[in-house]
XYZ file of C-alpha atoms in Angstrom:
508
model
C -7.490 -9.099 -41.834
C -6.073 -5.773 -41.426
C -2.395 -5.260 -40.551
C -0.845 -2.597 -38.281
C 2.544 -1.317 -39.226
C 5.218 0.101 -36.724
C 7.745 -1.568 -34.471
C 6.363 -3.058 -31.420
C 7.811 -4.505 -28.158
C 7.969 -7.900 -26.490
C 8.730 -8.938 -22.919
C 10.073 -11.711 -20.887
C 8.903 -11.930 -17.190
C 10.860 -13.506 -14.172
C 8.001 -14.698 -12.330
C 8.303 -16.243 -8.715
C 5.990 -18.691 -7.205
C 6.372 -19.876 -3.612
C 6.736 -23.642 -3.314
C 5.305 -23.900 0.310
C 1.579 -22.980 0.975
C 1.606 -19.183 0.232
C -0.388 -18.363 3.353
C 2.339 -20.385 5.319
C 4.975 -18.360 3.464
C 3.523 -15.162 4.398
C 3.645 -16.089 8.173
C 7.185 -17.766 7.994
C 8.480 -14.418 6.118
C 6.674 -12.093 8.614
C 8.155 -14.093 11.338
C 11.729 -14.457 9.984
C 11.829 -10.746 9.131
C 10.549 -9.694 12.670
C 13.535 -12.037 14.198
C 16.112 -10.502 12.006
C 14.811 -6.871 12.928
C 14.669 -7.661 16.341
C 18.195 -9.131 16.340
C 19.634 -5.767 15.083
C 17.107 -3.474 16.467
C 19.742 -1.849 18.856
C 22.366 -1.414 15.929
C 22.751 2.192 14.569
C 21.351 2.636 10.976
C 24.739 2.289 9.299
C 25.291 -1.098 11.067
C 21.801 -2.232 10.052
C 22.547 -1.202 6.331
C 25.846 -2.995 6.297
C 24.372 -6.368 7.978
C 21.413 -6.138 5.385
C 23.826 -5.673 2.502
C 26.124 -8.444 3.604
C 23.181 -10.978 3.121
C 22.649 -9.652 -0.443
C 24.777 -10.849 -3.372
C 26.344 -8.210 -5.697
C 27.025 -10.627 -8.590
C 25.216 -13.528 -10.366
C 28.536 -15.626 -10.171
C 27.618 -16.841 -6.668
C 23.906 -17.412 -7.287
C 22.644 -21.069 -7.672
C 19.590 -22.633 -8.783
C 18.404 -26.098 -8.831
C 15.780 -28.047 -10.653
C 16.905 -31.544 -9.089
C 13.443 -32.067 -6.946
C 11.745 -32.090 -10.292
C 14.028 -34.165 -12.613
C 14.934 -36.605 -9.737
C 11.312 -37.330 -8.741
C 8.991 -36.688 -11.978
C 9.076 -38.174 -15.341
C 11.016 -36.133 -18.022
C 10.268 -36.127 -21.870
C 13.032 -38.074 -23.525
C 12.620 -36.211 -27.042
C 14.991 -33.514 -26.869
C 13.593 -31.554 -29.993
C 11.543 -28.685 -29.566
C 8.535 -28.578 -31.818
C 4.554 -28.397 -30.935
C 3.178 -31.881 -30.489
C 1.170 -34.235 -28.296
C 3.406 -35.189 -25.404
C 2.666 -38.541 -23.319
C 3.471 -39.948 -20.052
C 5.621 -37.174 -18.810
C 5.347 -34.016 -16.588
C 8.163 -32.059 -17.810
C 10.097 -31.344 -21.097
C 13.671 -30.054 -21.158
C 13.202 -27.057 -23.511
C 15.663 -24.113 -23.637
C 14.464 -20.362 -23.890
C 14.676 -18.814 -27.348
C 17.044 -15.461 -27.011
C 15.547 -12.549 -28.731
C 17.097 -11.537 -32.196
C 17.014 -7.688 -31.476
C 18.338 -5.594 -28.687
C 16.924 -6.244 -25.215
C 16.230 -3.760 -22.594
C 15.230 -3.723 -19.065
C 12.437 -1.424 -18.351
C 11.154 -2.339 -14.748
C 12.470 -4.315 -11.799
C 10.951 -4.876 -8.446
C 13.475 -4.082 -5.798
C 11.657 -5.831 -3.166
C 11.854 -9.233 -5.045
C 15.559 -8.775 -5.952
C 16.535 -8.008 -2.492
C 14.008 -9.351 -0.251
C 13.391 -12.729 -1.951
C 16.363 -13.487 -4.349
C 19.114 -12.054 -1.981
C 20.396 -9.868 -5.015
C 21.479 -6.204 -4.505
C 19.309 -3.866 -6.587
C 22.566 -2.850 -8.473
C 22.856 -6.494 -9.999
C 19.887 -5.596 -12.320
C 22.272 -3.334 -13.981
C 24.603 -5.945 -15.153
C 24.695 -7.517 -18.650
C 24.695 -11.224 -16.896
C 21.039 -9.996 -15.314
C 19.775 -8.822 -18.625
C 20.789 -12.011 -20.391
C 19.346 -14.164 -17.653
C 15.926 -12.537 -17.394
C 15.767 -12.293 -21.246
C 16.506 -16.114 -21.667
C 19.979 -15.687 -23.282
C 22.036 -17.206 -20.579
C 21.249 -19.924 -17.811
C 22.659 -19.811 -14.304
C 24.547 -22.590 -12.714
C 22.333 -25.327 -11.831
C 19.507 -24.385 -13.958
C 17.967 -26.820 -16.508
C 15.110 -25.188 -18.208
C 11.673 -27.305 -17.990
C 8.234 -26.608 -19.597
C 5.326 -28.132 -17.553
C 2.764 -30.772 -19.315
C -0.682 -30.349 -17.870
C -4.292 -30.460 -18.953
C -7.467 -28.828 -17.924
C -10.981 -27.534 -18.370
C -11.419 -24.174 -20.160
C -14.995 -22.617 -20.059
C -16.317 -25.853 -18.663
C -14.981 -28.278 -21.190
C -11.936 -30.556 -21.376
C -9.305 -28.790 -23.293
C -6.848 -31.699 -23.347
C -3.041 -30.897 -23.396
C -2.253 -27.391 -22.486
C 1.098 -26.934 -20.781
C 3.612 -23.965 -20.792
C 3.314 -22.687 -24.095
C 5.459 -19.630 -23.722
C 7.237 -20.240 -20.365
C 10.273 -21.856 -19.021
C 11.084 -22.829 -15.294
C 14.598 -22.099 -14.862
C 14.969 -23.463 -11.468
C 14.354 -23.206 -7.669
C 16.112 -20.616 -5.466
C 16.307 -21.313 -1.707
C 16.909 -17.970 0.058
C 18.608 -16.806 3.224
C 15.257 -17.294 5.145
C 14.986 -20.931 3.946
C 12.056 -20.105 1.658
C 12.265 -21.865 -1.642
C 10.715 -20.039 -4.822
C 10.287 -21.226 -8.436
C 11.873 -18.944 -10.914
C 10.117 -18.749 -14.387
C 10.689 -16.842 -17.523
C 7.441 -15.966 -19.412
C 7.419 -14.855 -23.018
C 10.783 -16.848 -23.447
C 10.015 -18.862 -26.759
C 8.185 -21.736 -28.234
C 7.720 -24.857 -26.632
C 6.008 -28.367 -27.342
C 2.871 -26.817 -25.613
C 2.720 -23.674 -27.567
C -0.977 -23.474 -29.012
C -3.313 -20.874 -30.750
C -1.219 -20.718 -33.876
C -4.124 -19.312 -35.910
C -4.204 -16.112 -33.614
C -0.312 -15.888 -33.389
C 0.349 -17.047 -29.723
C 2.012 -20.075 -30.940
C 5.430 -18.237 -31.217
C 5.944 -18.702 -27.521
C 6.396 -14.692 -26.858
C 4.348 -12.488 -24.780
C 3.331 -8.978 -26.032
C 4.034 -5.693 -24.260
C 0.465 -4.888 -23.790
C -0.338 -7.867 -21.775
C 3.026 -7.943 -20.168
C 2.741 -4.434 -18.568
C -0.648 -5.639 -17.278
C 0.744 -8.764 -15.719
C 3.807 -7.011 -14.092
C 1.784 -4.452 -12.478
C -1.149 -6.625 -11.566
C 1.071 -9.190 -9.634
C 2.534 -6.398 -7.840
C -0.844 -4.531 -7.095
C -2.130 -7.756 -5.566
C 1.018 -8.377 -3.436
C 0.889 -4.874 -1.707
C -2.918 -5.360 -1.161
C -2.031 -8.271 0.865
C -3.410 -11.005 -1.392
C -1.250 -13.995 -2.053
C 0.300 -14.005 -5.503
C 3.080 -14.924 -7.789
C 5.815 -11.961 -8.109
C 7.119 -10.420 -10.994
C 10.930 -9.474 -10.566
C 11.509 -7.933 -13.986
C 10.063 -6.505 -17.212
C 12.319 -6.722 -20.346
C 11.511 -5.736 -23.816
C 13.029 -6.221 -27.284
C 12.209 -4.994 -30.794
C 11.155 -8.219 -32.125
C 7.853 -8.235 -34.070
C 4.933 -10.748 -33.237
C 1.494 -10.820 -34.707
C -1.709 -11.038 -32.551
C -5.563 -10.997 -33.117
C -6.125 -9.273 -29.701
C -9.993 -9.805 -30.032
C -10.196 -12.751 -32.345
C -12.113 -10.746 -35.067
C -9.617 -11.180 -37.761
C -7.771 -8.122 -37.208
C -4.173 -9.226 -36.817
C -1.907 -6.596 -35.794
C 1.930 -6.419 -35.354
C 2.928 -6.046 -31.677
C 6.287 -5.210 -30.079
C 1.188 -5.701 -27.579
C -9.891 -16.422 -16.546
C -10.359 -19.015 -13.803
C -10.096 -22.239 -15.849
C -8.976 -25.318 -13.918
C -5.375 -24.718 -15.237
C -5.303 -21.471 -13.823
C -6.647 -22.507 -10.280
C -4.190 -22.790 -7.426
C -4.389 -25.092 -4.630
C -2.009 -22.890 -2.633
C -4.593 -19.986 -2.758
C -2.293 -17.623 -4.677
C -3.129 -15.509 -7.808
C -1.370 -16.841 -10.825
C -1.422 -16.479 -14.612
C -2.516 -12.829 -14.854
C -4.377 -12.763 -18.336
C -7.644 -10.880 -18.980
C -7.932 -9.778 -15.393
C -9.545 -6.645 -14.331
C -10.542 -4.734 -11.117
C -14.133 -3.957 -11.041
C -14.935 -0.337 -11.102
C -18.923 -0.059 -10.393
C -20.165 -2.894 -8.509
C -22.041 -5.508 -10.704
C -22.348 -9.270 -9.888
C -22.144 -9.948 -13.669
C -18.796 -8.186 -14.217
C -16.333 -10.070 -16.177
C -13.234 -8.145 -17.801
C -12.764 -11.044 -20.472
C -14.606 -10.280 -23.806
C -13.827 -13.874 -24.707
C -16.154 -15.090 -21.845
C -19.221 -14.450 -23.880
C -21.343 -16.599 -21.517
C -20.206 -14.632 -18.355
C -19.023 -17.968 -16.839
C -16.533 -16.294 -14.816
C -18.392 -13.206 -13.980
C -17.648 -11.992 -10.303
C -20.942 -13.295 -9.021
C -20.296 -16.706 -10.071
C -16.704 -17.412 -9.004
C -17.669 -19.463 -5.977
C -19.385 -21.942 -8.100
C -16.478 -21.966 -10.469
C -14.202 -22.509 -7.683
C -16.600 -25.778 -6.634
C -16.524 -26.824 -10.226
C -12.871 -26.712 -10.447
C -12.364 -28.833 -7.222
C -14.829 -31.259 -8.399
C -12.746 -31.829 -11.643
C -9.629 -32.141 -9.205
C -11.339 -34.965 -7.174
C -12.581 -36.733 -10.198
C -8.864 -37.031 -11.130
C -7.629 -38.001 -7.772
C -10.421 -40.723 -7.432
C -8.216 -42.772 -9.728
C -5.604 -42.926 -6.662
C -7.854 -42.859 -3.587
C -8.971 -45.845 -1.753
C -12.772 -46.122 -0.890
C -12.476 -44.501 2.427
C -10.459 -41.762 1.124
C -12.973 -40.931 -1.565
C -15.659 -40.832 1.118
C -13.510 -38.340 3.274
C -12.526 -36.104 0.093
C -16.403 -35.779 -0.900
C -17.021 -34.685 2.596
C -14.651 -32.146 2.653
C -15.751 -30.761 -0.607
C -19.228 -30.646 0.588
C -18.020 -28.032 3.336
C -16.777 -25.704 0.462
C -19.769 -23.345 0.224
C -20.034 -22.801 3.945
C -16.595 -22.303 4.423
C -16.526 -19.862 1.210
C -19.493 -17.853 2.601
C -18.047 -17.698 6.307
C -14.875 -16.195 4.690
C -16.677 -13.955 2.483
C -18.770 -12.566 5.331
C -15.786 -12.013 7.409
C -14.009 -10.089 4.705
C -16.903 -7.579 4.283
C -17.180 -7.410 8.012
C -13.684 -6.053 8.210
C -14.366 -3.763 5.212
C -17.122 -2.300 7.252
C -15.369 -2.065 10.520
C -17.539 -4.527 12.236
C -16.147 -6.319 15.356
C -17.610 -9.541 16.865
C -20.489 -11.360 15.684
C -24.159 -10.310 15.167
C -27.113 -12.047 13.590
C -27.778 -9.176 11.296
C -24.336 -8.715 9.753
C -24.973 -10.768 6.491
C -28.132 -8.837 6.070
C -26.326 -5.601 6.418
C -23.532 -6.416 3.924
C -26.023 -7.857 1.447
C -28.153 -4.647 1.879
C -25.025 -2.482 1.038
C -24.060 -4.546 -2.011
C -27.632 -4.304 -3.440
C -27.415 -0.686 -3.098
C -24.293 -0.440 -4.656
C -25.506 -2.673 -7.668
C -28.666 -0.601 -8.189
C -26.697 2.783 -8.061
C -23.828 1.450 -9.891
C -21.464 2.814 -7.248
C -17.887 2.427 -7.334
C -16.841 -0.879 -5.317
C -13.480 0.276 -4.319
C -14.085 3.949 -3.450
C -17.475 3.256 -1.685
C -15.710 1.174 1.116
C -12.815 3.621 1.074
C -14.936 6.369 1.579
C -16.952 4.654 4.269
C -13.488 4.384 5.844
C -12.871 8.015 5.830
C -16.247 9.616 6.651
C -17.172 10.100 10.294
C -20.392 8.771 11.970
C -21.602 12.296 12.532
C -21.472 13.031 9.000
C -23.109 9.592 8.145
C -25.821 10.384 10.684
C -26.690 13.832 9.250
C -26.349 12.354 5.579
C -23.690 15.170 5.286
C -21.575 13.604 2.606
C -18.631 15.738 1.299
C -18.372 16.626 -2.411
C -14.966 14.670 -2.757
C -16.949 11.552 -1.537
C -18.154 10.902 -4.950
C -18.719 7.215 -4.650
C -20.650 7.497 -1.577
C -22.771 10.405 -3.150
C -23.806 7.878 -5.832
C -25.157 5.244 -3.259
C -26.921 8.117 -1.272
C -28.937 8.903 -4.200
C -30.713 5.355 -3.416
C -33.859 5.817 -1.651
C -33.042 3.247 0.889
C -29.610 4.524 1.649
C -30.755 6.318 4.891
C -32.409 3.183 5.941
C -29.189 1.381 5.574
C -27.098 4.181 7.348
C -29.444 3.727 10.375
C -28.900 0.026 10.517
C -25.054 0.477 9.953
C -24.742 3.054 12.868
C -26.737 1.030 15.257
C -24.447 -1.866 14.443
C -21.279 0.216 14.844
C -22.481 1.221 18.671
C -22.442 -2.718 19.357
C -18.558 -2.702 18.563
C -17.341 -3.090 22.040
C -14.502 -0.762 23.371
C -14.742 0.746 19.967
C -14.487 4.569 18.842
C -14.916 6.192 15.613
C -11.155 6.955 15.212
C -10.355 3.286 15.680
C -12.932 2.154 13.367
C -11.527 4.573 10.441
C -8.093 3.612 11.331
C -9.000 -0.187 10.873
C -10.836 0.371 7.683
C -8.341 2.661 5.843
C -5.950 -0.089 6.599
C -8.098 -2.836 4.544
C -9.934 -0.703 2.225
C -7.353 0.601 -0.583
C -7.627 3.850 -2.108
C -5.747 2.970 -5.163
C -6.047 -0.281 -7.036
C -4.664 -0.975 -10.659
C -8.009 -0.080 -12.428
C -8.182 -1.195 -16.264
C -8.045 2.326 -17.460
C -4.841 2.994 -15.571
C -3.151 -0.204 -17.053
C -4.350 0.522 -20.498
C -2.903 4.042 -20.127
C 0.523 2.964 -19.034
C 0.396 0.051 -21.827
C -0.333 2.481 -24.456
C 2.428 4.567 -23.433
C 4.760 1.849 -23.147
C 4.170 0.769 -26.842
C 5.450 4.229 -27.651
C 8.615 3.646 -25.918
C 7.346 5.839 -22.694
C 7.562 3.556 -19.564
C 7.068 6.538 -17.322
C 3.518 5.559 -16.131
C 4.625 1.836 -15.728
C 7.065 2.966 -13.256
C 4.911 5.507 -11.652
C 2.301 3.004 -10.937
C 4.769 0.488 -9.592
C 5.611 3.248 -7.042
C 2.165 4.014 -6.120
C 0.802 0.588 -6.043
C 3.180 -0.172 -3.349
C 1.249 1.800 -0.651
C -2.574 1.334 -2.030
C -3.841 2.404 1.578
C -1.957 5.511 1.778
C -3.214 8.768 0.247
C -0.373 9.959 -2.248
C -0.123 13.321 -3.588
C 1.366 12.186 -6.827
C -1.615 9.575 -7.293
C -4.243 12.211 -6.364
C -2.776 14.394 -9.117
C -2.800 11.639 -11.585
C -6.526 11.082 -10.908
C -6.211 7.557 -9.711
C -8.878 7.970 -6.712
C -11.079 9.854 -8.886
C -14.101 8.827 -10.844
C -13.009 6.675 -13.888
C -12.700 8.716 -17.108
C -15.680 8.211 -19.502
C -13.331 6.184 -21.805
C -12.718 3.530 -19.194
C -15.902 1.928 -20.178
C -14.384 0.926 -23.598
C -11.428 -0.818 -22.428
C -11.689 -4.252 -23.648
C -9.419 -7.285 -22.599
C -9.123 -10.723 -23.880
C -6.966 -13.593 -23.795
C -4.628 -12.297 -26.132
C -4.596 -8.753 -24.882
């Protein structure tokens, strides 16, 4: 074992998870916001600002949480002591967060989450009460902190008792739109479900390196339009924790997958761990170095989803009548067809295709094969297809700045694919090249949180420099719009050579 000296950092994360179906939430929120905007559309800017601010709270003293829906309906652990143990016959344990020993600082906050979801004015984040709340040092009225007991399969095998090993559910907040959100602190101390003591994770804390990735990752997904939990704040302390980041015996001091326990029936992205946005298109891509067998590679995620749903059905079968079991099995049999139908529709939109055509699946598969063979960048290939004109494609005149497309163009069959693509675009009824590009640039992002970008921000944060965390937080709010500061930072350029060396594990 080797030890790395120097003070590191720690964080706690206020995570929000919608309690209704997340797709439903998106619809409800959009409709409610539209109604609100319509109501005040004739008001002056100052009147709109006044009415909006009137709906916000400027202090936590009037803010309320509740946990009654959990404690009234579900079995609660009768043992009050907080120590690691096997827990039986309950859903939640009452466990209070463990305050940090050293000073605590707020280094990042989501204005949209505070004001749009939690009805709190951004100025509240500067108060001592807010800092104590999000660092686990103080509870809000109506809060009873709970930790969730659950089990699941990891890497295909039953893992037994899992549970919230470093997270506390502090309550449910119902906002002015009538939408309820669960609030959770992450990295807030040990619970009965803390584990991996041999690697240091049993302390119930979250290290800065992974915390930066989680905070930025959830925000990036949200602004890409992908249903996700939300991060409200990022807090750090000077407390020390120890981690064996790559499970190789090199334990270092830090300040720094799709298992069934990470699979959401609400179709939201949760529990950001060893995640990664793919650079070069590769069906075998897996960001997690712990996944030696590449079980969760991107090309196998459809099968993993089916595995997870089968395990859920096995658990539910104990509660279902024979007819219900039959119906559940029939529903599950339709999973593959539904998955690939949605897959096709997504890629049709990415390619700007309208209507239905028998050759669409072939056109999509053909392009993906070219990208795989040429190791073309996934994000920028589709983005640059969104920006290039049909005339340029027809002439195979690809500008130098379209570096990803130039990589694909080196393939011997690229010109054949282009011909098929242009013929298909001609069958878009009532379409124009301008409209096609407008549609495609609205669905194909120019910026995603690539591993090297998150790594750069995390490394700077470990040196007490949070400038890139805040920069990325701003840029990722507008992933489909070209931004001068992002271009200057190289976020739309070819990833640097060292990006291939970035490794992520379950303890990263």
